């Protein structure tokens, strides 16, 4: 027996369709109808069309003719565009929040560091300050997650040890969870070329997924090995040294048909999921010239593997476990430009603690004027630290151009609370000597100045 139209209409659309057919019978035609049918395989197909009614000689309806076209893909694309526009708006908001928050963290962490230098290591207050500092750096990691949604996103890479980063990122994400974690991280792991904040976010996303795959608890195994890839490798990476990081869970696994779309934006198997976590992780690893893969067996579990480019293997490429040394003291006059008074204050105090003389400017115009006055007075600045963005004023890029008109050899360090800005990632291409993402440590500020002021 054949099926009536009502047999294939999506049950959620039945009431709407009945009302529409009543309109067709009463009006003779309806030019625009949108509804959903259920295909033989259970898929919902979105349709758009029109309907008209043919009356018989007695004036009563004889039959109704409906013409539909499949608009499922059209509607899907419209939803994707709406999501993209929404994400762009969220990105702009997130970037602004992260920028402002990092400015506040610069003041908090800078003052904590300065206070810490005035206390002996064994002082109980010093230990409390250390805990405050750790919490503030965790807050910085949260701003990095906000920045992922903002425009830009190019990683600011450096050679970095990864064992501690892996452990800290996973432990942070599993805090309070019933899931346990086993680590297999050898001491001789090579350093990798990474943006630590972005890679930490990838690890947290993958560990979070693994944890959610085991709601009753279970075990996650995180392992890492040094690998050297040749031309004959199956993975699509350039030959060379890599660190391979694997995160394995004991969850239900992922069906093969879903594995093909696992890294697609907005694809999710979770009722409340955004479908962005794995897509973001995949994008971050790709921007690091690495690779993110997944292997899953239903009923056994899922393993995500990350390949990250490593520093050339050798004695100096192994992880450095010793505690960083104290900041290096320097000398000379440093000009600080920042629109936030709290940042100017703490930055100048940090520089003075390191042995430098300082002056501060609230925007580019004032910085250029101070630089010109100092040169004319025979007391030039050895370097200038500029904020990249000054709302309503001259920012770092324009200030650099103006300073170069005064002094072609000016040494300018760019700083910003929006560390994902493309200029921060490619600062040398824009003429800056170095970069100091906010918030920064005394050791980091010291190292940057030492490098910039080197003969």
CSV table of C-alpha atoms in Angstrom, one decimal:
chain,number,residue,atom,x,y,z
A,1,UNK,CA,0.0,0.0,0.0
A,2,UNK,CA,1.2,3.5,-0.7
A,3,UNK,CA,1.9,6.1,1.9
A,4,UNK,CA,-0.1,9.3,2.3
A,5,UNK,CA,1.6,12.6,2.7
A,6,UNK,CA,0.9,12.7,6.4
A,7,UNK,CA,2.7,9.4,6.8
A,8,UNK,CA,6.1,10.9,5.7
A,9,UNK,CA,5.7,14.3,7.4
A,10,UNK,CA,8.0,14.9,10.3
A,11,UNK,CA,5.8,14.4,13.4
A,12,UNK,CA,7.1,17.8,14.8
A,13,UNK,CA,5.6,19.5,11.7
A,14,UNK,CA,2.2,17.7,11.6
A,15,UNK,CA,0.1,20.4,13.3
A,16,UNK,CA,1.7,23.1,11.1
A,17,UNK,CA,1.1,21.1,7.9
A,18,UNK,CA,-2.6,20.4,8.8
A,19,UNK,CA,-3.1,24.2,9.3
A,20,UNK,CA,-1.4,24.8,5.9
A,21,UNK,CA,-3.6,22.3,4.1
A,22,UNK,CA,-6.7,23.9,5.6
A,23,UNK,CA,-5.5,27.3,4.1
A,24,UNK,CA,-5.0,25.6,0.7
A,25,UNK,CA,-8.5,24.3,0.8
A,26,UNK,CA,-10.0,27.6,1.8
A,27,UNK,CA,-7.8,30.0,-0.3
A,28,UNK,CA,-7.1,27.7,-3.3
A,29,UNK,CA,-3.3,28.0,-3.0
A,30,UNK,CA,-0.4,28.7,-0.7
A,31,UNK,CA,2.7,30.0,-2.4
A,32,UNK,CA,5.3,29.2,0.3
A,33,UNK,CA,5.4,26.1,2.5
A,34,UNK,CA,8.3,24.9,4.5
A,35,UNK,CA,8.2,21.6,6.3
A,36,UNK,CA,10.3,18.5,7.0
A,37,UNK,CA,9.7,14.9,5.7
A,38,UNK,CA,11.2,11.8,7.1
A,39,UNK,CA,13.2,9.7,4.6
A,40,UNK,CA,13.3,5.9,4.4
A,41,UNK,CA,16.6,5.9,6.3
A,42,UNK,CA,15.2,8.1,9.1
A,43,UNK,CA,16.9,11.3,8.0
A,44,UNK,CA,14.9,14.5,8.3
A,45,UNK,CA,14.7,16.3,4.9
A,46,UNK,CA,13.8,20.0,4.9
A,47,UNK,CA,11.6,21.0,2.1
A,48,UNK,CA,10.2,24.2,0.6
A,49,UNK,CA,7.4,24.5,-1.9
A,50,UNK,CA,3.9,25.5,-2.8
A,51,UNK,CA,0.5,23.9,-2.9
A,52,UNK,CA,-2.7,24.5,-4.9
A,53,UNK,CA,-6.2,23.0,-4.8
A,54,UNK,CA,-8.2,21.9,-7.8
A,55,UNK,CA,-12.0,22.1,-7.4
A,56,UNK,CA,-14.4,19.9,-9.3
A,57,UNK,CA,-17.5,20.9,-11.2
A,58,UNK,CA,-19.5,21.0,-8.0
A,59,UNK,CA,-17.1,23.5,-6.5
A,60,UNK,CA,-15.7,21.1,-4.0
A,61,UNK,CA,-12.0,20.3,-3.7
A,62,UNK,CA,-11.1,17.5,-6.1
A,63,UNK,CA,-7.3,17.2,-5.4
A,64,UNK,CA,-4.4,19.1,-4.1
A,65,UNK,CA,-1.1,19.5,-5.9
A,66,UNK,CA,2.1,20.1,-4.0
A,67,UNK,CA,5.5,20.9,-5.4
A,68,UNK,CA,8.6,20.7,-3.1
A,69,UNK,CA,12.3,21.1,-3.4
A,70,UNK,CA,15.0,19.9,-1.0
A,71,UNK,CA,16.5,22.8,0.9
A,72,UNK,CA,18.2,20.7,3.6
A,73,UNK,CA,21.7,21.8,2.6
A,74,UNK,CA,20.6,25.4,2.1
A,75,UNK,CA,19.3,25.6,5.6
A,76,UNK,CA,22.4,23.9,7.0
A,77,UNK,CA,24.6,26.5,5.3
A,78,UNK,CA,22.4,29.3,6.7
A,79,UNK,CA,22.8,27.9,10.2
A,80,UNK,CA,26.6,27.7,9.7
A,81,UNK,CA,26.7,31.3,8.6
A,82,UNK,CA,24.7,32.4,11.6
A,83,UNK,CA,27.0,30.4,13.9
A,84,UNK,CA,30.1,32.0,12.2
A,85,UNK,CA,28.7,35.5,12.6
A,86,UNK,CA,27.8,34.7,16.2
A,87,UNK,CA,31.3,33.4,16.8
A,88,UNK,CA,32.9,36.5,15.2
A,89,UNK,CA,30.9,38.7,17.6
A,90,UNK,CA,31.9,36.5,20.5
A,91,UNK,CA,35.5,36.6,19.3
A,92,UNK,CA,35.6,40.4,19.3
A,93,UNK,CA,34.1,40.5,22.8
A,94,UNK,CA,36.4,37.7,24.0
A,95,UNK,CA,39.5,39.5,22.6
A,96,UNK,CA,38.6,42.7,24.4
A,97,UNK,CA,37.9,40.9,27.7
A,98,UNK,CA,41.2,39.0,27.5
A,99,UNK,CA,43.1,42.1,26.7
A,100,UNK,CA,41.7,44.0,29.7
A,101,UNK,CA,42.1,41.0,32.0
A,102,UNK,CA,45.7,40.5,31.0
A,103,UNK,CA,46.4,44.1,31.8
A,104,UNK,CA,45.0,43.5,35.3
A,105,UNK,CA,47.1,40.3,35.6
A,106,UNK,CA,50.2,42.2,34.6
A,107,UNK,CA,49.7,44.6,37.5
A,108,UNK,CA,48.8,41.7,39.9
A,109,UNK,CA,51.7,39.4,38.9
A,110,UNK,CA,54.2,42.3,38.7
A,111,UNK,CA,53.4,43.5,42.2
A,112,UNK,CA,53.4,39.9,43.5
A,113,UNK,CA,56.9,39.4,42.0
A,114,UNK,CA,58.2,42.6,43.5
A,115,UNK,CA,56.8,41.8,46.9
A,116,UNK,CA,58.3,38.4,46.7
A,117,UNK,CA,61.8,39.7,46.2
A,118,UNK,CA,61.6,41.5,49.6
A,119,UNK,CA,61.0,38.3,51.6
A,120,UNK,CA,63.3,35.4,52.4
A,121,UNK,CA,62.3,32.1,50.8
A,122,UNK,CA,61.4,30.5,54.1
A,123,UNK,CA,59.0,33.3,55.2
A,124,UNK,CA,55.4,32.0,55.5
A,125,UNK,CA,54.2,35.2,53.7
A,126,UNK,CA,56.5,34.4,50.8
A,127,UNK,CA,54.8,31.0,50.4
A,128,UNK,CA,51.4,32.6,50.4
A,129,UNK,CA,52.6,35.0,47.7
A,130,UNK,CA,53.8,32.0,45.7
A,131,UNK,CA,50.3,30.4,45.9
A,132,UNK,CA,48.8,33.7,44.8
A,133,UNK,CA,51.1,33.8,41.8
A,134,UNK,CA,50.3,30.3,40.8
A,135,UNK,CA,46.6,31.1,40.9
A,136,UNK,CA,47.1,34.3,38.8
A,137,UNK,CA,49.0,32.3,36.1
A,138,UNK,CA,46.1,29.9,36.0
A,139,UNK,CA,43.8,32.9,35.4
A,140,UNK,CA,46.2,33.8,32.5
A,141,UNK,CA,45.6,30.4,31.0
A,142,UNK,CA,41.8,31.1,31.1
A,143,UNK,CA,42.3,34.3,29.1
A,144,UNK,CA,44.1,32.2,26.5
A,145,UNK,CA,41.0,30.2,26.0
A,146,UNK,CA,39.0,33.4,25.5
A,147,UNK,CA,41.6,34.4,22.9
A,148,UNK,CA,41.1,31.2,20.9
A,149,UNK,CA,37.6,32.6,19.9
A,150,UNK,CA,39.1,35.9,18.9
A,151,UNK,CA,40.5,36.9,15.6
A,152,UNK,CA,44.1,36.1,14.9
A,153,UNK,CA,45.4,33.1,16.8
A,154,UNK,CA,48.8,32.7,15.2
A,155,UNK,CA,51.0,31.0,17.8
A,156,UNK,CA,54.0,32.8,19.3
A,157,UNK,CA,56.3,29.8,19.4
A,158,UNK,CA,59.5,29.2,21.4
A,159,UNK,CA,61.5,26.2,22.3
A,160,UNK,CA,59.9,24.9,25.5
A,161,UNK,CA,60.0,21.8,27.7
A,162,UNK,CA,56.7,20.0,27.6
A,163,UNK,CA,56.6,17.4,30.5
A,164,UNK,CA,55.6,19.9,33.1
A,165,UNK,CA,53.1,21.6,30.7
A,166,UNK,CA,51.4,18.3,30.0
A,167,UNK,CA,51.2,17.4,33.7
A,168,UNK,CA,49.9,20.8,34.8
A,169,UNK,CA,47.3,21.1,32.1
A,170,UNK,CA,45.9,17.6,32.6
A,171,UNK,CA,45.9,17.9,36.4
A,172,UNK,CA,44.1,21.2,36.2
A,173,UNK,CA,41.4,19.8,34.0
A,174,UNK,CA,40.8,16.7,36.2
A,175,UNK,CA,40.6,18.6,39.4
A,176,UNK,CA,37.6,17.2,41.3
A,177,UNK,CA,37.0,14.5,38.7
A,178,UNK,CA,36.5,10.8,39.5
A,179,UNK,CA,38.9,10.0,36.6
A,180,UNK,CA,42.5,9.1,37.4
A,181,UNK,CA,45.5,9.8,35.1
A,182,UNK,CA,48.7,7.8,34.5
A,183,UNK,CA,51.7,9.6,33.0
A,184,UNK,CA,54.4,8.0,31.0
A,185,UNK,CA,56.7,11.0,30.2
A,186,UNK,CA,60.4,10.2,29.9
A,187,UNK,CA,63.0,12.6,31.3
A,188,UNK,CA,64.7,12.9,28.0
A,189,UNK,CA,61.8,14.4,26.0
A,190,UNK,CA,63.1,16.9,23.4
A,191,UNK,CA,62.0,20.5,23.6
A,192,UNK,CA,59.3,21.5,21.2
A,193,UNK,CA,58.6,24.6,19.2
A,194,UNK,CA,55.2,25.7,20.7
A,195,UNK,CA,53.1,28.5,22.0
A,196,UNK,CA,52.7,27.1,25.6
A,197,UNK,CA,49.3,28.7,26.2
A,198,UNK,CA,47.8,27.3,23.1
A,199,UNK,CA,49.2,23.8,23.5
A,200,UNK,CA,48.0,23.8,27.1
A,201,UNK,CA,44.5,24.5,25.9
A,202,UNK,CA,44.7,21.6,23.4
A,203,UNK,CA,45.7,19.2,26.1
A,204,UNK,CA,43.0,20.5,28.4
A,205,UNK,CA,40.4,20.0,25.6
A,206,UNK,CA,41.5,16.5,24.9
A,207,UNK,CA,41.6,15.6,28.6
A,208,UNK,CA,38.2,17.1,29.1
A,209,UNK,CA,36.8,15.0,26.3
A,210,UNK,CA,38.4,11.8,27.7
A,211,UNK,CA,37.0,12.6,31.2
A,212,UNK,CA,33.5,13.2,29.8
A,213,UNK,CA,33.7,9.9,27.9
A,214,UNK,CA,33.9,8.1,31.3
A,215,UNK,CA,31.2,9.7,33.5
A,216,UNK,CA,31.5,6.9,36.1
A,217,UNK,CA,35.2,7.3,36.3
A,218,UNK,CA,38.1,5.5,34.7
A,219,UNK,CA,41.7,6.0,33.8
A,220,UNK,CA,43.4,8.3,31.3
A,221,UNK,CA,46.9,7.4,30.1
A,222,UNK,CA,49.0,10.2,28.9
A,223,UNK,CA,52.3,9.3,27.2
A,224,UNK,CA,55.0,11.0,25.1
A,225,UNK,CA,57.9,9.8,23.1
A,226,UNK,CA,60.6,11.3,20.8
A,227,UNK,CA,60.2,10.3,17.2
A,228,UNK,CA,62.1,11.1,14.0
A,229,UNK,CA,59.9,11.0,10.9
A,230,UNK,CA,61.3,10.2,7.5
A,231,UNK,CA,60.0,10.5,3.9
A,232,UNK,CA,58.4,7.1,4.1
A,233,UNK,CA,56.1,7.8,7.1
A,234,UNK,CA,52.3,7.5,6.6
A,235,UNK,CA,51.6,10.7,8.5
A,236,UNK,CA,51.4,13.9,6.4
A,237,UNK,CA,54.3,15.8,8.1
A,238,UNK,CA,57.7,17.0,7.0
A,239,UNK,CA,60.6,14.7,7.8
A,240,UNK,CA,62.4,15.6,11.1
A,241,UNK,CA,62.2,15.3,14.9
A,242,UNK,CA,58.9,15.4,16.7
A,243,UNK,CA,57.5,14.7,20.1
A,244,UNK,CA,54.4,12.4,19.9
A,245,UNK,CA,51.9,13.0,22.7
A,246,UNK,CA,49.1,10.5,23.2
A,247,UNK,CA,46.0,10.8,25.4
A,248,UNK,CA,44.0,7.5,25.7
A,249,UNK,CA,40.7,6.9,27.5
A,250,UNK,CA,38.7,3.8,28.4
A,251,UNK,CA,35.4,5.3,27.2
A,252,UNK,CA,32.8,3.7,24.8
A,253,UNK,CA,34.8,4.7,21.7
A,254,UNK,CA,33.7,6.7,18.6
A,255,UNK,CA,31.7,5.0,15.8
A,256,UNK,CA,33.6,4.8,12.5
A,257,UNK,CA,31.1,7.1,10.7
A,258,UNK,CA,31.6,9.8,13.3
A,259,UNK,CA,35.4,9.6,13.1
A,260,UNK,CA,35.4,11.1,9.6
A,261,UNK,CA,33.8,14.3,11.0
A,262,UNK,CA,35.4,14.4,14.4
A,263,UNK,CA,37.4,17.6,13.7
A,264,UNK,CA,34.7,19.4,11.7
A,265,UNK,CA,33.5,22.7,13.3
A,266,UNK,CA,30.1,22.4,15.1
A,267,UNK,CA,30.1,18.5,14.9
A,268,UNK,CA,29.4,17.1,18.3
A,269,UNK,CA,28.0,13.9,19.8
A,270,UNK,CA,27.1,15.8,23.1
A,271,UNK,CA,23.6,17.2,23.6
A,272,UNK,CA,25.0,20.4,25.0
A,273,UNK,CA,28.3,20.5,23.1
A,274,UNK,CA,29.3,23.4,20.8
A,275,UNK,CA,31.3,21.1,18.5
A,276,UNK,CA,34.2,23.5,18.7
A,277,UNK,CA,36.7,21.9,21.1
A,278,UNK,CA,38.3,19.4,18.8
A,279,UNK,CA,38.1,21.8,15.8
A,280,UNK,CA,40.0,24.4,17.8
A,281,UNK,CA,42.5,21.8,18.9
A,282,UNK,CA,43.0,20.6,15.3
A,283,UNK,CA,43.5,24.2,14.1
A,284,UNK,CA,46.0,25.0,16.8
A,285,UNK,CA,48.1,22.0,16.1
A,286,UNK,CA,48.0,22.7,12.4
A,287,UNK,CA,49.2,26.2,13.0
A,288,UNK,CA,52.1,24.7,14.9
A,289,UNK,CA,53.1,22.7,11.8
A,290,UNK,CA,52.1,19.5,13.7
A,291,UNK,CA,49.4,16.9,13.4
A,292,UNK,CA,46.4,15.7,15.5
A,293,UNK,CA,45.1,12.2,14.8
A,294,UNK,CA,42.5,10.0,16.4
A,295,UNK,CA,42.2,6.2,16.7
A,296,UNK,CA,39.1,4.7,18.3
A,297,UNK,CA,37.6,1.2,18.9
A,298,UNK,CA,34.0,1.0,20.1
A,299,UNK,CA,33.9,-0.6,23.5
A,300,UNK,CA,37.6,-0.2,24.1
A,301,UNK,CA,38.4,3.5,24.0
A,302,UNK,CA,39.8,6.4,22.1
A,303,UNK,CA,43.4,7.7,21.7
A,304,UNK,CA,44.3,11.2,20.4
A,305,UNK,CA,47.8,11.7,19.2
A,306,UNK,CA,49.6,15.0,18.8
A,307,UNK,CA,52.8,15.4,16.8
A,308,UNK,CA,54.7,18.6,17.6
A,309,UNK,CA,57.9,19.8,15.9
A,310,UNK,CA,60.9,19.3,18.2
A,311,UNK,CA,64.2,21.2,18.6
A,312,UNK,CA,67.0,19.3,16.8
A,313,UNK,CA,67.8,16.3,19.0
A,314,UNK,CA,71.0,16.6,21.1
A,315,UNK,CA,72.1,17.2,24.7
A,316,UNK,CA,70.8,20.8,24.8
A,317,UNK,CA,67.4,19.7,23.3
A,318,UNK,CA,66.4,17.6,26.3
A,319,UNK,CA,64.2,19.1,28.9
A,320,UNK,CA,65.8,21.4,31.3
A,321,UNK,CA,64.6,20.6,34.8
A,322,UNK,CA,66.5,23.1,36.8
A,323,UNK,CA,64.8,26.2,38.2
A,324,UNK,CA,65.2,29.3,36.1
A,325,UNK,CA,67.9,31.6,37.5
A,326,UNK,CA,67.3,35.0,39.0
A,327,UNK,CA,66.6,38.0,36.6
A,328,UNK,CA,69.7,39.6,35.1
A,329,UNK,CA,70.2,43.2,36.1
A,330,UNK,CA,70.9,45.8,33.5
A,331,UNK,CA,71.5,49.5,33.0
A,332,UNK,CA,70.3,52.3,30.8
A,333,UNK,CA,67.1,54.3,30.4
A,334,UNK,CA,63.9,52.6,29.3
A,335,UNK,CA,60.7,54.3,28.1
A,336,UNK,CA,57.4,52.5,28.8
A,337,UNK,CA,54.3,53.4,26.8
A,338,UNK,CA,50.9,52.1,28.0
A,339,UNK,CA,47.5,53.6,28.3
A,340,UNK,CA,46.8,51.7,31.6
A,341,UNK,CA,48.3,53.6,34.6
A,342,UNK,CA,48.4,50.4,36.7
A,343,UNK,CA,50.5,48.7,33.9
A,344,UNK,CA,52.8,51.7,33.6
A,345,UNK,CA,53.4,51.8,37.3
A,346,UNK,CA,54.2,48.1,37.7
A,347,UNK,CA,56.3,48.0,34.5
A,348,UNK,CA,58.5,50.9,35.6
A,349,UNK,CA,58.9,49.4,39.1
A,350,UNK,CA,59.9,46.1,37.7
A,351,UNK,CA,62.4,47.8,35.4
A,352,UNK,CA,63.8,49.8,38.2
A,353,UNK,CA,64.2,46.7,40.3
A,354,UNK,CA,66.2,45.3,37.4
A,355,UNK,CA,68.5,48.3,37.6
A,356,UNK,CA,67.1,50.5,34.8
A,357,UNK,CA,66.1,54.2,34.9
A,358,UNK,CA,62.5,54.7,33.6
A,359,UNK,CA,60.0,57.2,32.2
A,360,UNK,CA,56.5,56.4,31.2
A,361,UNK,CA,54.0,57.7,28.5
A,362,UNK,CA,50.3,57.1,28.2
A,363,UNK,CA,50.2,57.0,24.4
A,364,UNK,CA,52.3,57.2,21.3
A,365,UNK,CA,52.3,60.9,21.0
A,366,UNK,CA,53.7,61.4,24.5
A,367,UNK,CA,56.2,58.6,23.9
A,368,UNK,CA,57.5,60.2,20.7
A,369,UNK,CA,57.8,63.6,22.5
A,370,UNK,CA,59.7,62.1,25.5
A,371,UNK,CA,62.0,60.2,23.2
A,372,UNK,CA,62.8,63.4,21.2
A,373,UNK,CA,63.4,65.4,24.4
A,374,UNK,CA,65.7,62.8,25.8
A,375,UNK,CA,67.8,62.7,22.6
A,376,UNK,CA,68.0,66.5,22.6
A,377,UNK,CA,69.1,66.5,26.2
A,378,UNK,CA,71.8,63.9,25.6
A,379,UNK,CA,70.1,61.3,27.8
A,380,UNK,CA,68.7,58.9,25.1
A,381,UNK,CA,66.6,55.9,25.9
A,382,UNK,CA,68.3,52.5,25.4
A,383,UNK,CA,65.0,50.9,24.5
A,384,UNK,CA,61.2,51.5,24.4
A,385,UNK,CA,58.5,49.2,25.5
A,386,UNK,CA,55.2,50.0,23.7
A,387,UNK,CA,51.7,48.7,24.1
A,388,UNK,CA,50.4,47.5,20.8
A,389,UNK,CA,46.9,49.0,21.1
A,390,UNK,CA,46.0,52.4,22.6
A,391,UNK,CA,42.2,53.0,22.4
A,392,UNK,CA,41.6,56.4,20.9
A,393,UNK,CA,45.3,57.1,20.6
A,394,UNK,CA,48.6,56.3,18.8
A,395,UNK,CA,49.4,52.6,19.3
A,396,UNK,CA,52.6,50.7,19.0
A,397,UNK,CA,52.9,50.3,15.2
A,398,UNK,CA,52.4,54.0,14.5
A,399,UNK,CA,54.6,55.0,17.4
A,400,UNK,CA,57.4,52.8,16.0
A,401,UNK,CA,57.2,54.5,12.7
A,402,UNK,CA,57.4,57.9,14.3
A,403,UNK,CA,60.3,56.9,16.5
A,404,UNK,CA,62.2,55.6,13.5
A,405,UNK,CA,61.9,59.0,12.0
A,406,UNK,CA,63.8,60.4,15.0
A,407,UNK,CA,66.2,57.4,15.3
A,408,UNK,CA,66.6,54.7,12.7
A,409,UNK,CA,68.3,52.5,15.2
A,410,UNK,CA,65.6,52.8,17.9
A,411,UNK,CA,65.1,49.5,19.8
A,412,UNK,CA,61.4,48.9,20.4
A,413,UNK,CA,59.8,46.0,22.3
A,414,UNK,CA,56.0,45.4,21.6
A,415,UNK,CA,53.8,44.3,24.4
A,416,UNK,CA,50.1,43.5,24.5
A,417,UNK,CA,47.4,41.7,26.5
A,418,UNK,CA,46.1,40.4,23.2
A,419,UNK,CA,48.9,37.9,22.7
A,420,UNK,CA,47.2,36.3,19.7
A,421,UNK,CA,47.4,39.4,17.5
A,422,UNK,CA,49.2,38.6,14.2
A,423,UNK,CA,51.6,41.5,14.9
A,424,UNK,CA,52.7,39.8,18.1
A,425,UNK,CA,53.3,36.5,16.3
A,426,UNK,CA,55.3,38.3,13.5
A,427,UNK,CA,56.8,41.2,15.4
A,428,UNK,CA,60.1,41.2,13.4
A,429,UNK,CA,58.3,41.7,10.1
A,430,UNK,CA,56.8,44.9,11.6
A,431,UNK,CA,60.1,46.3,12.8
A,432,UNK,CA,60.0,45.4,16.5
A,433,UNK,CA,63.1,44.1,18.1
A,434,UNK,CA,61.3,41.7,20.6
A,435,UNK,CA,57.9,40.9,22.1
A,436,UNK,CA,56.7,40.8,25.7
A,437,UNK,CA,53.2,39.3,25.9
A,438,UNK,CA,51.2,40.4,29.0
A,439,UNK,CA,51.4,39.4,31.7
A,440,UNK,CA,55.2,38.9,31.9
A,441,UNK,CA,57.5,37.7,34.7
A,442,UNK,CA,60.5,39.6,36.0
A,443,UNK,CA,62.8,36.9,34.4
A,444,UNK,CA,61.0,37.2,31.1
A,445,UNK,CA,61.3,41.0,31.1
A,446,UNK,CA,64.9,40.8,32.1
A,447,UNK,CA,65.7,38.3,29.3
A,448,UNK,CA,64.0,40.3,26.6
A,449,UNK,CA,65.9,43.5,27.6
A,450,UNK,CA,69.2,41.6,27.8
A,451,UNK,CA,68.7,40.3,24.3
A,452,UNK,CA,67.5,43.6,22.8
A,453,UNK,CA,70.3,45.7,24.4
A,454,UNK,CA,73.1,43.2,23.5
A,455,UNK,CA,75.8,44.9,21.4
